[in-house]
Amino acid sequence: MTTLPFDGAISSFYNDEAPEDVREAVSESPNEPILTGGYPYTTRMRKKAYEKDLYALQLELAKLQADARETGKRIVVVFEGVDASGKGGTIKRFRENLNPRQARVVALAKPTDRERGEWYFQRYVEHLPSTGEIVLFDRSWYNRGVVEKVFDFCDSHDRAVFFRHLPRFETLIQDEGIHFFKIWLSVGRAEQLRRFLSRERDPLKQWKLSWIDVEGLKRWDAYRDAIQETFEHSHTPAAPWTVILSDDKRRARLAAIRTVVSAIDYKGKDESVARPPDAKISGEPNRLYA
């Protein structure tokens, strides 16, 4: 018999602790693509149409990277969202056809003892791009705004200091001439649980699970409150968030790429492809649902 990670804690949560409406949504439609009420599409984007659009958008990303190398553009994209919202899969589609020498993914582990003694933003500064580079942050300094708050990893004073420094830090990034994007992938609670259950049962995906994932299932409301508070402090005209509803991973990936390529001028840009993201599933933080 295969041993489930964390002694089957995710299945136990589903069976014993999940809100009744969430459990019913997953149990009644285990294979349906869309579980979240209010999502503007009832079915997942067809694979053939998705692959066609993805290919065209990855060509635009390749053009963008070539232009960045030639002109010295620097690009930063921050990806945030609750666990299982699709950050890793979206980042993979961003980067899979780019030259890895100039397109880096930054996914930092918990800080070392030395890093804990530094200015909070310091270890992130070290990973900002040089000329011609694209940097994709798989989680970022926003850990302090959300995860550290939810799990009491920082005190209220440190978090207040973080929010006070945050606008200035992001203004400095942009004042350097860096193209800066913040993308928040938002997934419904039933869909998140369904994805966790799938990971728990799949030996090839179990590595994605952590203690934080398991405990986080019980803290959905705390996450929602911390996210909303973080948006209030960080969604500014100079550094706005783009929230993308990610219950359909295919549509979300396309919307994320379009958020970037539609906003930057580069040589050979095809405006018909590099158009703004689907407004039905993307927009400002008031599009967040929980």
PDB file of N, CA and C in Angstrom, residues 107-202:
ATOM      1  N   ALA A 107      13.189  31.176  -6.768  1.00  0.00           N
ATOM      2  CA  ALA A 107      12.285  30.580  -5.781  1.00  0.00           C
ATOM      3  C   ALA A 107      13.104  30.342  -4.522  1.00  0.00           C
ATOM      4  N   LEU A 108      13.113  31.305  -3.635  1.00  0.00           N
ATOM      5  CA  LEU A 108      13.996  31.260  -2.478  1.00  0.00           C
ATOM      6  C   LEU A 108      13.428  30.387  -1.371  1.00  0.00           C
ATOM      7  N   ALA A 109      14.324  29.640  -0.708  1.00  0.00           N
ATOM      8  CA  ALA A 109      13.956  28.859   0.466  1.00  0.00           C
ATOM      9  C   ALA A 109      13.825  29.792   1.662  1.00  0.00           C
ATOM     10  N   LYS A 110      13.455  29.244   2.806  1.00  0.00           N
ATOM     11  CA  LYS A 110      13.350  30.093   3.988  1.00  0.00           C
ATOM     12  C   LYS A 110      14.708  30.722   4.277  1.00  0.00           C
ATOM     13  N   PRO A 111      14.732  31.921   4.839  1.00  0.00           N
ATOM     14  CA  PRO A 111      15.995  32.630   5.039  1.00  0.00           C
ATOM     15  C   PRO A 111      16.926  31.917   6.003  1.00  0.00           C
ATOM     16  N   THR A 112      18.216  32.052   5.743  1.00  0.00           N
ATOM     17  CA  THR A 112      19.231  31.517   6.641  1.00  0.00           C
ATOM     18  C   THR A 112      19.328  32.413   7.875  1.00  0.00           C
ATOM     19  N   ASP A 113      20.118  31.970   8.846  1.00  0.00           N
ATOM     20  CA  ASP A 113      20.320  32.796  10.039  1.00  0.00           C
ATOM     21  C   ASP A 113      20.903  34.150   9.657  1.00  0.00           C
ATOM     22  N   ARG A 114      21.860  34.144   8.720  1.00  0.00           N
ATOM     23  CA  ARG A 114      22.452  35.410   8.297  1.00  0.00           C
ATOM     24  C   ARG A 114      21.418  36.305   7.621  1.00  0.00           C
ATOM     25  N   GLU A 115      20.614  35.714   6.739  1.00  0.00           N
ATOM     26  CA  GLU A 115      19.613  36.503   6.029  1.00  0.00           C
ATOM     27  C   GLU A 115      18.571  37.079   6.979  1.00  0.00           C
ATOM     28  N   ARG A 116      18.251  36.339   8.039  1.00  0.00           N
ATOM     29  CA  ARG A 116      17.284  36.858   9.014  1.00  0.00           C
ATOM     30  C   ARG A 116      17.816  38.100   9.725  1.00  0.00           C
ATOM     31  N   GLY A 117      19.125  38.256   9.731  1.00  0.00           N
ATOM     32  CA  GLY A 117      19.722  39.428  10.359  1.00  0.00           C
ATOM     33  C   GLY A 117      19.890  40.599   9.417  1.00  0.00           C
ATOM     34  N   GLU A 118      19.525  40.436   8.151  1.00  0.00           N
ATOM     35  CA  GLU A 118      19.673  41.489   7.152  1.00  0.00           C
ATOM     36  C   GLU A 118      18.378  42.283   7.008  1.00  0.00           C
ATOM     37  N   TRP A 119      18.477  43.399   6.285  1.00  0.00           N
ATOM     38  CA  TRP A 119      17.272  44.115   5.852  1.00  0.00           C
ATOM     39  C   TRP A 119      16.397  43.135   5.081  1.00  0.00           C
ATOM     40  N   TYR A 120      15.098  43.157   5.343  1.00  0.00           N
ATOM     41  CA  TYR A 120      14.211  42.124   4.804  1.00  0.00           C
ATOM     42  C   TYR A 120      14.312  41.995   3.288  1.00  0.00           C
ATOM     43  N   PHE A 121      14.410  43.097   2.569  1.00  0.00           N
ATOM     44  CA  PHE A 121      14.417  43.057   1.106  1.00  0.00           C
ATOM     45  C   PHE A 121      15.783  42.693   0.524  1.00  0.00           C
ATOM     46  N   GLN A 122      16.806  42.606   1.361  1.00  0.00           N
ATOM     47  CA  GLN A 122      18.174  42.497   0.863  1.00  0.00           C
ATOM     48  C   GLN A 122      18.406  41.265   0.005  1.00  0.00           C
ATOM     49  N   ARG A 123      17.899  40.123   0.438  1.00  0.00           N
ATOM     50  CA  ARG A 123      18.191  38.911  -0.320  1.00  0.00           C
ATOM     51  C   ARG A 123      17.451  38.879  -1.658  1.00  0.00           C
ATOM     52  N   TYR A 124      16.392  39.654  -1.777  1.00  0.00           N
ATOM     53  CA  TYR A 124      15.683  39.732  -3.051  1.00  0.00           C
ATOM     54  C   TYR A 124      16.409  40.664  -4.025  1.00  0.00           C
ATOM     55  N   VAL A 125      16.995  41.730  -3.498  1.00  0.00           N
ATOM     56  CA  VAL A 125      17.729  42.668  -4.337  1.00  0.00           C
ATOM     57  C   VAL A 125      18.826  41.952  -5.113  1.00  0.00           C
ATOM     58  N   GLU A 126      19.462  40.987  -4.479  1.00  0.00           N
ATOM     59  CA  GLU A 126      20.561  40.266  -5.115  1.00  0.00           C
ATOM     60  C   GLU A 126      20.138  39.522  -6.376  1.00  0.00           C
ATOM     61  N   HIS A 127      18.846  39.281  -6.522  1.00  0.00           N
ATOM     62  CA  HIS A 127      18.352  38.504  -7.663  1.00  0.00           C
ATOM     63  C   HIS A 127      17.695  39.362  -8.744  1.00  0.00           C
ATOM     64  N   LEU A 128      17.693  40.670  -8.574  1.00  0.00           N
ATOM     65  CA  LEU A 128      17.124  41.531  -9.602  1.00  0.00           C
ATOM     66  C   LEU A 128      17.970  41.454 -10.878  1.00  0.00           C
ATOM     67  N   PRO A 129      17.369  41.715 -12.032  1.00  0.00           N
ATOM     68  CA  PRO A 129      18.066  41.459 -13.300  1.00  0.00           C
ATOM     69  C   PRO A 129      19.138  42.479 -13.638  1.00  0.00           C
ATOM     70  N   SER A 130      20.126  41.982 -14.369  1.00  0.00           N
ATOM     71  CA  SER A 130      21.078  42.863 -15.031  1.00  0.00           C
ATOM     72  C   SER A 130      20.541  43.153 -16.427  1.00  0.00           C
ATOM     73  N   THR A 131      21.289  43.897 -17.231  1.00  0.00           N
ATOM     74  CA  THR A 131      20.810  44.272 -18.554  1.00  0.00           C
ATOM     75  C   THR A 131      20.516  43.029 -19.402  1.00  0.00           C
ATOM     76  N   GLY A 132      19.385  43.069 -20.082  1.00  0.00           N
ATOM     77  CA  GLY A 132      19.007  41.986 -20.979  1.00  0.00           C
ATOM     78  C   GLY A 132      18.395  40.781 -20.315  1.00  0.00           C
ATOM     79  N   GLU A 133      18.123  40.858 -19.027  1.00  0.00           N
ATOM     80  CA  GLU A 133      17.637  39.682 -18.297  1.00  0.00           C
ATOM     81  C   GLU A 133      16.156  39.788 -17.939  1.00  0.00           C
ATOM     82  N   ILE A 134      15.537  38.615 -17.820  1.00  0.00           N
ATOM     83  CA  ILE A 134      14.168  38.466 -17.337  1.00  0.00           C
ATOM     84  C   ILE A 134      14.229  37.628 -16.067  1.00  0.00           C
ATOM     85  N   VAL A 135      13.637  38.111 -14.985  1.00  0.00           N
ATOM     86  CA  VAL A 135      13.617  37.374 -13.728  1.00  0.00           C
ATOM     87  C   VAL A 135      12.171  37.126 -13.326  1.00  0.00           C
ATOM     88  N   LEU A 136      11.854  35.862 -13.061  1.00  0.00           N
ATOM     89  CA  LEU A 136      10.514  35.452 -12.668  1.00  0.00           C
ATOM     90  C   LEU A 136      10.573  34.990 -11.217  1.00  0.00           C
ATOM     91  N   PHE A 137       9.921  35.708 -10.329  1.00  0.00           N
ATOM     92  CA  PHE A 137       9.906  35.354  -8.912  1.00  0.00           C
ATOM     93  C   PHE A 137       8.732  34.413  -8.619  1.00  0.00           C
ATOM     94  N   ASP A 138       9.059  33.186  -8.216  1.00  0.00           N
ATOM     95  CA  ASP A 138       8.058  32.220  -7.759  1.00  0.00           C
ATOM     96  C   ASP A 138       7.914  32.422  -6.254  1.00  0.00           C
ATOM     97  N   ARG A 139       7.005  33.265  -5.876  1.00  0.00           N
ATOM     98  CA  ARG A 139       6.886  33.884  -4.555  1.00  0.00           C
ATOM     99  C   ARG A 139       8.005  34.902  -4.381  1.00  0.00           C
ATOM    100  N   SER A 140       7.803  35.809  -3.455  1.00  0.00           N
ATOM    101  CA  SER A 140       8.697  36.947  -3.392  1.00  0.00           C
ATOM    102  C   SER A 140       8.693  37.528  -1.993  1.00  0.00           C
ATOM    103  N   TRP A 141       9.039  38.816  -1.916  1.00  0.00           N
ATOM    104  CA  TRP A 141       9.002  39.538  -0.651  1.00  0.00           C
ATOM    105  C   TRP A 141       7.600  39.587  -0.057  1.00  0.00           C
ATOM    106  N   TYR A 142       6.596  39.252  -0.846  1.00  0.00           N
ATOM    107  CA  TYR A 142       5.227  39.264  -0.324  1.00  0.00           C
ATOM    108  C   TYR A 142       4.943  38.114   0.643  1.00  0.00           C
ATOM    109  N   ASN A 143       5.905  37.230   0.837  1.00  0.00           N
ATOM    110  CA  ASN A 143       5.751  36.228   1.896  1.00  0.00           C
ATOM    111  C   ASN A 143       5.447  36.897   3.234  1.00  0.00           C
ATOM    112  N   ARG A 144       6.095  38.028   3.477  1.00  0.00           N
ATOM    113  CA  ARG A 144       5.878  38.709   4.759  1.00  0.00           C
ATOM    114  C   ARG A 144       4.453  39.225   4.883  1.00  0.00           C
ATOM    115  N   GLY A 145       3.886  39.650   3.780  1.00  0.00           N
ATOM    116  CA  GLY A 145       2.533  40.171   3.831  1.00  0.00           C
ATOM    117  C   GLY A 145       1.480  39.110   4.067  1.00  0.00           C
ATOM    118  N   VAL A 146       1.741  37.873   3.600  1.00  0.00           N
ATOM    119  CA  VAL A 146       0.698  36.848   3.635  1.00  0.00           C
ATOM    120  C   VAL A 146       1.119  35.637   4.477  1.00  0.00           C
ATOM    121  N   VAL A 147       2.012  34.807   3.966  1.00  0.00           N
ATOM    122  CA  VAL A 147       2.339  33.543   4.639  1.00  0.00           C
ATOM    123  C   VAL A 147       2.875  33.777   6.049  1.00  0.00           C
ATOM    124  N   GLU A 148       3.798  34.720   6.189  1.00  0.00           N
ATOM    125  CA  GLU A 148       4.371  34.960   7.512  1.00  0.00           C
ATOM    126  C   GLU A 148       3.325  35.472   8.494  1.00  0.00           C
ATOM    127  N   LYS A 149       2.357  36.211   8.003  1.00  0.00           N
ATOM    128  CA  LYS A 149       1.255  36.673   8.841  1.00  0.00           C
ATOM    129  C   LYS A 149       0.363  35.504   9.263  1.00  0.00           C
ATOM    130  N   VAL A 150      -0.012  34.682   8.296  1.00  0.00           N
ATOM    131  CA  VAL A 150      -0.942  33.583   8.563  1.00  0.00           C
ATOM    132  C   VAL A 150      -0.360  32.580   9.561  1.00  0.00           C
ATOM    133  N   PHE A 151       0.957  32.349   9.480  1.00  0.00           N
ATOM    134  CA  PHE A 151       1.591  31.350  10.330  1.00  0.00           C
ATOM    135  C   PHE A 151       2.399  31.961  11.481  1.00  0.00           C
ATOM    136  N   ASP A 152       2.207  33.242  11.724  1.00  0.00           N
ATOM    137  CA  ASP A 152       2.879  33.923  12.848  1.00  0.00           C
ATOM    138  C   ASP A 152       4.393  33.785  12.774  1.00  0.00           C
ATOM    139  N   PHE A 153       4.943  33.870  11.547  1.00  0.00           N
ATOM    140  CA  PHE A 153       6.398  33.814  11.376  1.00  0.00           C
ATOM    141  C   PHE A 153       7.047  35.181  11.563  1.00  0.00           C
ATOM    142  N   CYS A 154       6.246  36.235  11.643  1.00  0.00           N
ATOM    143  CA  CYS A 154       6.783  37.566  11.927  1.00  0.00           C
ATOM    144  C   CYS A 154       5.837  38.264  12.886  1.00  0.00           C
ATOM    145  N   ASP A 155       6.358  39.236  13.606  1.00  0.00           N
ATOM    146  CA  ASP A 155       5.492  39.959  14.545  1.00  0.00           C
ATOM    147  C   ASP A 155       4.874  41.172  13.857  1.00  0.00           C
ATOM    148  N   SER A 156       3.952  41.816  14.549  1.00  0.00           N
ATOM    149  CA  SER A 156       3.203  42.915  13.939  1.00  0.00           C
ATOM    150  C   SER A 156       4.103  44.103  13.614  1.00  0.00           C
ATOM    151  N   HIS A 157       5.132  44.322  14.418  1.00  0.00           N
ATOM    152  CA  HIS A 157       6.051  45.437  14.150  1.00  0.00           C
ATOM    153  C   HIS A 157       6.804  45.213  12.842  1.00  0.00           C
ATOM    154  N   ASP A 158       7.359  43.998  12.663  1.00  0.00           N
ATOM    155  CA  ASP A 158       8.118  43.709  11.437  1.00  0.00           C
ATOM    156  C   ASP A 158       7.221  43.814  10.207  1.00  0.00           C
ATOM    157  N   ARG A 159       5.989  43.391  10.332  1.00  0.00           N
ATOM    158  CA  ARG A 159       5.080  43.465   9.192  1.00  0.00           C
ATOM    159  C   ARG A 159       4.716  44.912   8.877  1.00  0.00           C
ATOM    160  N   ALA A 160       4.540  45.727   9.920  1.00  0.00           N
ATOM    161  CA  ALA A 160       4.250  47.145   9.711  1.00  0.00           C
ATOM    162  C   ALA A 160       5.427  47.835   9.019  1.00  0.00           C
ATOM    163  N   VAL A 161       6.646  47.499   9.419  1.00  0.00           N
ATOM    164  CA  VAL A 161       7.830  48.058   8.777  1.00  0.00           C
ATOM    165  C   VAL A 161       7.885  47.624   7.309  1.00  0.00           C
ATOM    166  N   PHE A 162       7.563  46.355   7.061  1.00  0.00           N
ATOM    167  CA  PHE A 162       7.534  45.850   5.686  1.00  0.00           C
ATOM    168  C   PHE A 162       6.593  46.676   4.820  1.00  0.00           C
ATOM    169  N   PHE A 163       5.380  46.900   5.296  1.00  0.00           N
ATOM    170  CA  PHE A 163       4.417  47.663   4.508  1.00  0.00           C
ATOM    171  C   PHE A 163       4.855  49.126   4.341  1.00  0.00           C
ATOM    172  N   ARG A 164       5.579  49.653   5.305  1.00  0.00           N
ATOM    173  CA  ARG A 164       6.061  51.026   5.197  1.00  0.00           C
ATOM    174  C   ARG A 164       7.173  51.140   4.149  1.00  0.00           C
ATOM    175  N   HIS A 165       8.056  50.141   4.109  1.00  0.00           N
ATOM    176  CA  HIS A 165       9.160  50.157   3.152  1.00  0.00           C
ATOM    177  C   HIS A 165       8.733  49.753   1.744  1.00  0.00           C
ATOM    178  N   LEU A 166       7.678  48.961   1.643  1.00  0.00           N
ATOM    179  CA  LEU A 166       7.302  48.320   0.384  1.00  0.00           C
ATOM    180  C   LEU A 166       7.109  49.287  -0.782  1.00  0.00           C
ATOM    181  N   PRO A 167       6.305  50.348  -0.648  1.00  0.00           N
ATOM    182  CA  PRO A 167       6.116  51.236  -1.813  1.00  0.00           C
ATOM    183  C   PRO A 167       7.418  51.869  -2.274  1.00  0.00           C
ATOM    184  N   ARG A 168       8.275  52.233  -1.339  1.00  0.00           N
ATOM    185  CA  ARG A 168       9.549  52.843  -1.722  1.00  0.00           C
ATOM    186  C   ARG A 168      10.452  51.842  -2.422  1.00  0.00           C
ATOM    187  N   PHE A 169      10.449  50.612  -1.917  1.00  0.00           N
ATOM    188  CA  PHE A 169      11.268  49.574  -2.542  1.00  0.00           C
ATOM    189  C   PHE A 169      10.834  49.340  -3.986  1.00  0.00           C
ATOM    190  N   GLU A 170       9.537  49.211  -4.221  1.00  0.00           N
ATOM    191  CA  GLU A 170       9.050  48.949  -5.576  1.00  0.00           C
ATOM    192  C   GLU A 170       9.203  50.169  -6.480  1.00  0.00           C
ATOM    193  N   THR A 171       9.130  51.362  -5.902  1.00  0.00           N
ATOM    194  CA  THR A 171       9.399  52.571  -6.684  1.00  0.00           C
ATOM    195  C   THR A 171      10.854  52.611  -7.129  1.00  0.00           C
ATOM    196  N   LEU A 172      11.764  52.199  -6.254  1.00  0.00           N
ATOM    197  CA  LEU A 172      13.183  52.155  -6.616  1.00  0.00           C
ATOM    198  C   LEU A 172      13.424  51.191  -7.779  1.00  0.00           C
ATOM    199  N   ILE A 173      12.739  50.044  -7.763  1.00  0.00           N
ATOM    200  CA  ILE A 173      12.876  49.087  -8.861  1.00  0.00           C
ATOM    201  C   ILE A 173      12.494  49.748 -10.181  1.00  0.00           C
ATOM    202  N   GLN A 174      11.378  50.438 -10.178  1.00  0.00           N
ATOM    203  CA  GLN A 174      10.909  51.061 -11.410  1.00  0.00           C
ATOM    204  C   GLN A 174      11.750  52.273 -11.797  1.00  0.00           C
ATOM    205  N   ASP A 175      12.220  53.025 -10.799  1.00  0.00           N
ATOM    206  CA  ASP A 175      13.084  54.166 -11.096  1.00  0.00           C
ATOM    207  C   ASP A 175      14.385  53.728 -11.773  1.00  0.00           C
ATOM    208  N   GLU A 176      14.775  52.482 -11.547  1.00  0.00           N
ATOM    209  CA  GLU A 176      15.960  51.927 -12.204  1.00  0.00           C
ATOM    210  C   GLU A 176      15.703  51.615 -13.676  1.00  0.00           C
ATOM    211  N   GLY A 177      14.448  51.774 -14.100  1.00  0.00           N
ATOM    212  CA  GLY A 177      14.107  51.476 -15.488  1.00  0.00           C
ATOM    213  C   GLY A 177      13.709  50.029 -15.717  1.00  0.00           C
ATOM    214  N   ILE A 178      13.504  49.281 -14.637  1.00  0.00           N
ATOM    215  CA  ILE A 178      13.107  47.878 -14.756  1.00  0.00           C
ATOM    216  C   ILE A 178      11.607  47.790 -15.048  1.00  0.00           C
ATOM    217  N   HIS A 179      11.238  46.984 -16.029  1.00  0.00           N
ATOM    218  CA  HIS A 179       9.822  46.700 -16.286  1.00  0.00           C
ATOM    219  C   HIS A 179       9.345  45.727 -15.206  1.00  0.00           C
ATOM    220  N   PHE A 180       8.353  46.144 -14.452  1.00  0.00           N
ATOM    221  CA  PHE A 180       7.986  45.445 -13.209  1.00  0.00           C
ATOM    222  C   PHE A 180       6.510  45.063 -13.240  1.00  0.00           C
ATOM    223  N   PHE A 181       6.241  43.757 -13.047  1.00  0.00           N
ATOM    224  CA  PHE A 181       4.870  43.242 -13.069  1.00  0.00           C
ATOM    225  C   PHE A 181       4.598  42.420 -11.814  1.00  0.00           C
ATOM    226  N   LYS A 182       3.389  42.556 -11.297  1.00  0.00           N
ATOM    227  CA  LYS A 182       2.961  41.766 -10.143  1.00  0.00           C
ATOM    228  C   LYS A 182       1.680  41.020 -10.529  1.00  0.00           C
ATOM    229  N   ILE A 183       1.753  39.701 -10.541  1.00  0.00           N
ATOM    230  CA  ILE A 183       0.622  38.869 -10.949  1.00  0.00           C
ATOM    231  C   ILE A 183       0.186  38.010  -9.767  1.00  0.00           C
ATOM    232  N   TRP A 184      -1.094  38.102  -9.432  1.00  0.00           N
ATOM    233  CA  TRP A 184      -1.658  37.284  -8.351  1.00  0.00           C
ATOM    234  C   TRP A 184      -2.633  36.283  -8.971  1.00  0.00           C
ATOM    235  N   LEU A 185      -2.332  34.994  -8.817  1.00  0.00           N
ATOM    236  CA  LEU A 185      -3.219  33.946  -9.306  1.00  0.00           C
ATOM    237  C   LEU A 185      -4.175  33.559  -8.184  1.00  0.00           C
ATOM    238  N   SER A 186      -5.462  33.649  -8.459  1.00  0.00           N
ATOM    239  CA  SER A 186      -6.496  33.427  -7.456  1.00  0.00           C
ATOM    240  C   SER A 186      -7.330  32.206  -7.814  1.00  0.00           C
ATOM    241  N   VAL A 187      -7.390  31.247  -6.908  1.00  0.00           N
ATOM    242  CA  VAL A 187      -8.119  30.008  -7.154  1.00  0.00           C
ATOM    243  C   VAL A 187      -9.159  29.819  -6.055  1.00  0.00           C
ATOM    244  N   GLY A 188     -10.292  29.233  -6.422  1.00  0.00           N
ATOM    245  CA  GLY A 188     -11.338  28.983  -5.447  1.00  0.00           C
ATOM    246  C   GLY A 188     -10.965  27.879  -4.463  1.00  0.00           C
ATOM    247  N   ARG A 189     -11.633  27.870  -3.326  1.00  0.00           N
ATOM    248  CA  ARG A 189     -11.260  26.940  -2.258  1.00  0.00           C
ATOM    249  C   ARG A 189     -11.479  25.483  -2.647  1.00  0.00           C
ATOM    250  N   ALA A 190     -12.586  25.181  -3.310  1.00  0.00           N
ATOM    251  CA  ALA A 190     -12.851  23.798  -3.713  1.00  0.00           C
ATOM    252  C   ALA A 190     -11.825  23.337  -4.748  1.00  0.00           C
ATOM    253  N   GLU A 191     -11.483  24.212  -5.676  1.00  0.00           N
ATOM    254  CA  GLU A 191     -10.493  23.848  -6.692  1.00  0.00           C
ATOM    255  C   GLU A 191      -9.120  23.641  -6.068  1.00  0.00           C
ATOM    256  N   GLN A 192      -8.770  24.480  -5.101  1.00  0.00           N
ATOM    257  CA  GLN A 192      -7.490  24.293  -4.422  1.00  0.00           C
ATOM    258  C   GLN A 192      -7.440  22.926  -3.742  1.00  0.00           C
ATOM    259  N   LEU A 193      -8.501  22.571  -3.043  1.00  0.00           N
ATOM    260  CA  LEU A 193      -8.526  21.282  -2.358  1.00  0.00           C
ATOM    261  C   LEU A 193      -8.463  20.132  -3.350  1.00  0.00           C
ATOM    262  N   ARG A 194      -9.179  20.249  -4.459  1.00  0.00           N
ATOM    263  CA  ARG A 194      -9.129  19.196  -5.467  1.00  0.00           C
ATOM    264  C   ARG A 194      -7.707  19.009  -5.993  1.00  0.00           C
ATOM    265  N   ARG A 195      -7.007  20.095  -6.227  1.00  0.00           N
ATOM    266  CA  ARG A 195      -5.623  19.993  -6.708  1.00  0.00           C
ATOM    267  C   ARG A 195      -4.713  19.365  -5.657  1.00  0.00           C
ATOM    268  N   PHE A 196      -4.920  19.704  -4.401  1.00  0.00           N
ATOM    269  CA  PHE A 196      -4.121  19.090  -3.341  1.00  0.00           C
ATOM    270  C   PHE A 196      -4.379  17.585  -3.249  1.00  0.00           C
ATOM    271  N   LEU A 197      -5.635  17.190  -3.375  1.00  0.00           N
ATOM    272  CA  LEU A 197      -5.959  15.762  -3.334  1.00  0.00           C
ATOM    273  C   LEU A 197      -5.288  15.025  -4.491  1.00  0.00           C
ATOM    274  N   SER A 198      -5.261  15.652  -5.666  1.00  0.00           N
ATOM    275  CA  SER A 198      -4.600  15.049  -6.819  1.00  0.00           C
ATOM    276  C   SER A 198      -3.105  14.889  -6.561  1.00  0.00           C
ATOM    277  N   ARG A 199      -2.488  15.898  -5.973  1.00  0.00           N
ATOM    278  CA  ARG A 199      -1.056  15.814  -5.661  1.00  0.00           C
ATOM    279  C   ARG A 199      -0.784  14.731  -4.617  1.00  0.00           C
ATOM    280  N   GLU A 200      -1.643  14.647  -3.657  1.00  0.00           N
ATOM    281  CA  GLU A 200      -1.445  13.666  -2.590  1.00  0.00           C
ATOM    282  C   GLU A 200      -1.426  12.245  -3.141  1.00  0.00           C
ATOM    283  N   ARG A 201      -2.222  12.000  -4.159  1.00  0.00           N
ATOM    284  CA  ARG A 201      -2.355  10.644  -4.690  1.00  0.00           C
ATOM    285  C   ARG A 201      -1.353  10.327  -5.794  1.00  0.00           C
ATOM    286  N   ASP A 202      -0.710  11.335  -6.342  1.00  0.00           N
ATOM    287  CA  ASP A 202       0.197  11.147  -7.476  1.00  0.00           C
ATOM    288  C   ASP A 202       1.642  11.137  -6.987  1.00  0.00           C
TER     289      ASP A 202
END
